[in-house]
Coordinates of C-alpha atoms in Angstrom, one line a residue:
M1 CA 37.0 102.0 33.4
I2 CA 40.7 102.0 32.9
P3 CA 42.1 98.4 33.1
V4 CA 45.1 97.3 35.1
I5 CA 47.3 94.8 33.2
D6 CA 50.0 92.7 34.8
V7 CA 52.9 92.7 32.4
A8 CA 55.2 90.4 34.4
P9 CA 54.8 87.5 31.8
L10 CA 56.5 89.8 29.2
Y11 CA 59.8 89.3 31.1
T12 CA 59.6 85.5 30.6
N13 CA 59.5 83.1 27.6
D14 CA 56.0 81.9 28.5
E15 CA 54.2 82.0 25.2
Q16 CA 50.8 81.7 26.9
G17 CA 51.6 84.5 29.3
W18 CA 52.6 86.7 26.3
Q19 CA 49.4 85.9 24.5
K20 CA 47.3 86.8 27.6
V21 CA 49.0 90.1 28.1
S22 CA 48.9 91.0 24.4
R23 CA 45.2 90.3 24.2
A24 CA 44.6 92.5 27.3
I25 CA 46.7 95.3 25.9
D26 CA 44.9 95.0 22.5
E27 CA 41.5 95.3 24.1
A28 CA 42.6 98.3 26.2
C29 CA 44.1 100.1 23.2
R30 CA 41.0 99.5 21.1
E31 CA 38.4 100.4 23.6
V32 CA 39.9 102.9 26.0
G33 CA 43.3 104.1 24.7
F34 CA 44.6 104.0 28.3
F35 CA 45.6 101.3 30.8
Y36 CA 47.7 100.8 33.9
I37 CA 50.6 98.3 34.0
K38 CA 51.8 96.5 37.1
G39 CA 54.4 93.8 37.3
H40 CA 57.1 95.8 35.5
Q41 CA 60.6 95.8 36.7
V42 CA 61.0 99.5 37.6
T43 CA 61.1 99.6 41.4
P44 CA 59.2 102.2 43.5
S45 CA 62.5 103.5 44.9
E46 CA 63.7 104.2 41.4
I47 CA 60.7 106.3 40.6
D48 CA 60.8 108.0 44.0
R49 CA 64.4 108.9 43.3
I50 CA 63.6 110.6 40.0
F51 CA 60.8 112.5 41.6
E52 CA 63.2 113.6 44.3
I53 CA 65.8 115.0 41.9
G54 CA 63.0 116.5 39.8
Q55 CA 61.8 118.4 42.9
D56 CA 65.4 119.5 43.5
F57 CA 65.4 121.0 40.0
F58 CA 62.1 122.7 40.1
A59 CA 63.0 124.2 43.5
L60 CA 65.8 126.2 41.9
P61 CA 65.4 129.9 41.5
E62 CA 63.8 130.8 38.2
E63 CA 66.9 132.5 36.9
E64 CA 68.8 129.2 37.4
K65 CA 66.2 127.1 35.6
L66 CA 66.1 129.6 32.7
K67 CA 69.8 129.0 32.1
I68 CA 68.6 125.9 30.2
D69 CA 65.5 127.6 28.7
I70 CA 63.9 125.3 26.2
T71 CA 63.1 128.2 23.9
Q72 CA 66.8 128.7 23.4
S73 CA 67.4 125.0 22.3
A74 CA 67.5 124.2 18.6
N75 CA 66.3 120.6 19.4
H76 CA 63.6 121.4 22.1
R77 CA 65.5 120.3 25.2
G78 CA 65.6 121.9 28.7
Y79 CA 63.3 123.9 30.9
G80 CA 59.8 125.0 30.0
A81 CA 58.6 127.9 32.2
L82 CA 55.3 128.1 34.0
A83 CA 52.3 128.7 31.6
A84 CA 54.6 128.7 28.6
E85 CA 52.7 125.8 27.0
A86 CA 49.0 125.8 26.2
L87 CA 47.7 122.4 25.1
E88 CA 44.0 123.3 24.8
D89 CA 42.9 126.1 22.4
G90 CA 41.1 128.9 24.0
L91 CA 42.4 128.3 27.5
P92 CA 45.3 130.2 29.3
G93 CA 48.7 128.6 29.4
D94 CA 49.0 125.4 31.4
L95 CA 49.7 125.7 35.1
K96 CA 52.9 123.6 34.9
E97 CA 56.6 123.8 34.4
T98 CA 58.6 121.2 32.6
F99 CA 62.0 119.7 31.9
D100 CA 62.4 117.8 28.5
M101 CA 65.3 115.5 27.5
G102 CA 66.0 112.9 24.9
R103 CA 69.0 111.0 23.5
N104 CA 72.1 113.1 24.3
L105 CA 73.8 113.6 20.9
G106 CA 77.0 115.5 20.4
A107 CA 77.7 118.0 17.6
D108 CA 79.6 115.3 15.7
D109 CA 76.8 112.8 15.6
P110 CA 75.9 112.0 11.9
E111 CA 72.2 112.7 12.5
V112 CA 73.0 116.1 14.1
L113 CA 75.3 116.9 11.2
Q114 CA 72.4 116.1 8.8
G115 CA 70.3 118.7 10.6
L116 CA 67.5 116.2 11.5
P117 CA 64.8 117.9 13.7
L118 CA 64.9 117.1 17.5
H119 CA 68.4 115.7 17.3
G120 CA 71.1 117.2 19.4
P121 CA 72.4 117.7 23.0
N122 CA 70.4 117.8 26.1
R123 CA 70.6 120.8 28.4
Y124 CA 71.0 119.9 32.1
P125 CA 70.9 121.9 35.3
D126 CA 74.1 122.3 37.3
L127 CA 73.2 119.7 40.0
P128 CA 75.6 117.0 41.1
G129 CA 74.8 113.6 39.5
W130 CA 71.7 114.9 37.9
Q131 CA 72.7 114.1 34.3
G132 CA 73.8 110.5 35.0
E133 CA 70.7 109.6 36.9
M134 CA 68.3 111.1 34.3
E135 CA 70.1 109.4 31.4
A136 CA 70.0 106.0 33.2
H137 CA 66.3 106.4 33.8
Y138 CA 65.7 107.4 30.2
A139 CA 67.4 104.2 29.0
K140 CA 65.3 102.1 31.4
M141 CA 62.0 103.7 30.3
K142 CA 62.9 103.3 26.7
N143 CA 63.4 99.6 27.2
L144 CA 60.1 99.3 29.0
G145 CA 58.4 101.0 26.1
L146 CA 60.0 98.7 23.6
L147 CA 58.8 95.7 25.6
L148 CA 55.2 97.1 25.5
L149 CA 55.5 97.7 21.7
R150 CA 56.6 94.1 21.2
A151 CA 53.4 93.0 23.0
M152 CA 51.4 95.3 20.8
A153 CA 53.1 93.9 17.7
K154 CA 52.0 90.4 18.8
A155 CA 48.5 91.6 19.3
L156 CA 48.5 93.1 15.8
E157 CA 49.7 89.8 14.4
C158 CA 53.1 91.2 13.4
P159 CA 56.5 89.8 14.4
N160 CA 57.3 90.7 18.0
D161 CA 60.2 92.9 16.8
F162 CA 58.2 94.7 14.2
F163 CA 58.6 98.1 15.9
D164 CA 62.2 97.6 17.0
P165 CA 63.9 99.3 14.0
L166 CA 61.6 102.3 14.4
M167 CA 62.8 102.8 17.9
D168 CA 66.5 102.2 17.4
R169 CA 67.4 105.9 16.9
T170 CA 64.3 107.2 18.6
V171 CA 63.6 110.9 19.3
S172 CA 61.5 109.9 22.4
V173 CA 61.1 112.6 25.1
L174 CA 61.5 112.1 28.8
R175 CA 59.6 114.9 30.6
L176 CA 59.5 115.9 34.2
I177 CA 56.5 118.0 35.1
H178 CA 55.7 120.1 38.2
Y179 CA 52.2 121.4 38.7
P180 CA 52.2 124.2 41.4
S181 CA 49.5 124.4 44.0
A182 CA 46.2 126.2 43.2
E183 CA 47.5 129.4 44.8
A184 CA 49.7 129.9 41.7
Q185 CA 46.7 129.9 39.4
Q186 CA 46.7 133.0 37.2
H187 CA 43.2 132.7 35.7
P188 CA 40.1 130.9 36.9
E189 CA 40.0 128.7 33.7
Q190 CA 43.7 127.8 33.9
Q191 CA 44.2 124.0 34.2
G192 CA 47.2 122.0 35.1
C193 CA 47.3 120.7 31.6
G194 CA 44.7 121.4 28.9
A195 CA 42.8 118.6 27.1
H196 CA 45.0 117.0 24.4
S197 CA 46.1 113.7 22.8
D198 CA 49.8 112.8 22.8
Y199 CA 51.7 112.9 19.5
G200 CA 53.9 109.8 19.9
C201 CA 53.1 106.1 19.6
I202 CA 52.8 105.4 23.4
T203 CA 53.4 107.3 26.6
I204 CA 54.5 105.8 29.9
L205 CA 53.5 108.0 32.8
A206 CA 54.4 107.8 36.5
Q207 CA 52.3 110.1 38.7
D208 CA 52.6 111.0 42.4
S209 CA 49.7 110.6 44.9
A210 CA 48.2 114.0 44.3
G211 CA 45.8 112.9 41.5
G212 CA 44.3 115.1 38.8
L213 CA 44.8 113.1 35.6
Q214 CA 41.5 112.7 33.7
V215 CA 40.7 110.7 30.6
Q216 CA 37.9 111.4 28.2
G217 CA 35.7 108.4 27.6
R218 CA 33.9 107.5 24.4
D219 CA 30.8 109.3 25.9
S220 CA 32.9 112.5 26.2
E221 CA 32.7 112.3 30.1
W222 CA 35.9 112.7 32.1
V223 CA 37.1 109.8 34.1
D224 CA 39.7 110.1 36.9
A225 CA 42.9 108.1 36.3
E226 CA 43.6 107.8 40.0
P227 CA 47.1 107.1 41.2
I228 CA 47.7 103.4 41.8
P229 CA 50.9 102.5 43.7
D230 CA 53.6 100.6 41.7
T231 CA 51.9 101.2 38.4
F232 CA 52.5 103.2 35.3
V233 CA 49.7 104.7 33.2
I234 CA 50.1 103.9 29.5
N235 CA 48.3 105.8 26.7
I236 CA 48.1 105.6 23.0
G237 CA 49.3 108.6 21.0
D238 CA 48.4 109.9 17.6
L239 CA 51.3 108.2 15.9
M240 CA 50.1 104.7 17.0
A241 CA 46.6 105.5 16.0
R242 CA 47.8 106.4 12.5
W243 CA 50.1 103.3 12.3
T244 CA 47.1 101.0 13.1
N245 CA 44.6 102.8 11.0
D246 CA 42.7 103.9 14.2
R247 CA 42.4 100.3 15.5
Y248 CA 44.1 101.7 18.6
V249 CA 42.6 104.8 20.1
S250 CA 44.4 108.1 20.7
T251 CA 42.5 109.5 23.7
K252 CA 42.2 113.0 25.0
H253 CA 43.3 113.6 28.6
R254 CA 43.9 116.6 30.9
V255 CA 45.2 117.5 34.4
I256 CA 43.2 119.4 36.9
N257 CA 44.1 120.2 40.5
P258 CA 41.5 118.7 42.8
S259 CA 43.8 118.4 45.8
G260 CA 45.0 122.0 45.8
R261 CA 48.6 120.9 46.4
E262 CA 51.6 120.4 44.2
R263 CA 51.7 117.6 41.8
Y264 CA 54.7 115.9 40.0
S265 CA 54.7 113.5 37.1
L266 CA 57.2 111.8 34.9
S267 CA 56.5 110.7 31.3
L268 CA 58.3 109.1 28.4
I269 CA 56.7 109.9 25.1
H270 CA 57.9 107.3 22.6
I271 CA 58.4 108.8 19.1
S272 CA 59.9 106.7 16.3
E273 CA 63.0 107.5 14.4
P274 CA 62.3 110.0 11.5
T275 CA 62.1 108.3 8.2

């Protein structure tokens, strides 16, 4: 059972509300590694708009998308082609295509000049207004992640701002994903996304109504993380598991295609500043 947590109190100064939310998040992180959040301040229309411009991008001809091919980026930004990524050993490449972005840093940025991994410019398609909308959404999702990390810090009996310095110059990744319909499947064992755990501290996921996300329980059985309107799915990554000495669970998940139709998702994988 994946719990649904109302995080609305985190936008207030209500100490009791913060304690209640933090306890619920702590329990979910320890026992499941996944939870939904509602009561956040990202409107459905904002998410719908990002899905809309994502669809505009993925509908471009392949040669246009490959103009920002992620394999040609020194800092892993841009378009990932269909089946280019295989997240589960022994299975064919995932039946998905992606767009990855992070903080957009110029060539003169001090961290870029130092040659730090994953620091550098984003690569955007030539679509009107696309860059501005995506960068604004990146900032909003980063702030939501920071709010959740403050609730986790409270649950871990640390100062609320314990994680803040680690996220100041973050290399967090915002990822748009398009899963084609089943007709595009190239191999009978090809999944939308192979079983894996995320590498960051937390991931914030918006999914459309198609379904297909599954979470592996402690009994190794797969549980559907069904779409719930006006919620995000949150999961713990390997970095947070390490930070908490495995108090918080990094949980495997995958994407199948039960509906047979296209699926879109949008995730922000929070990764701390390299130290």
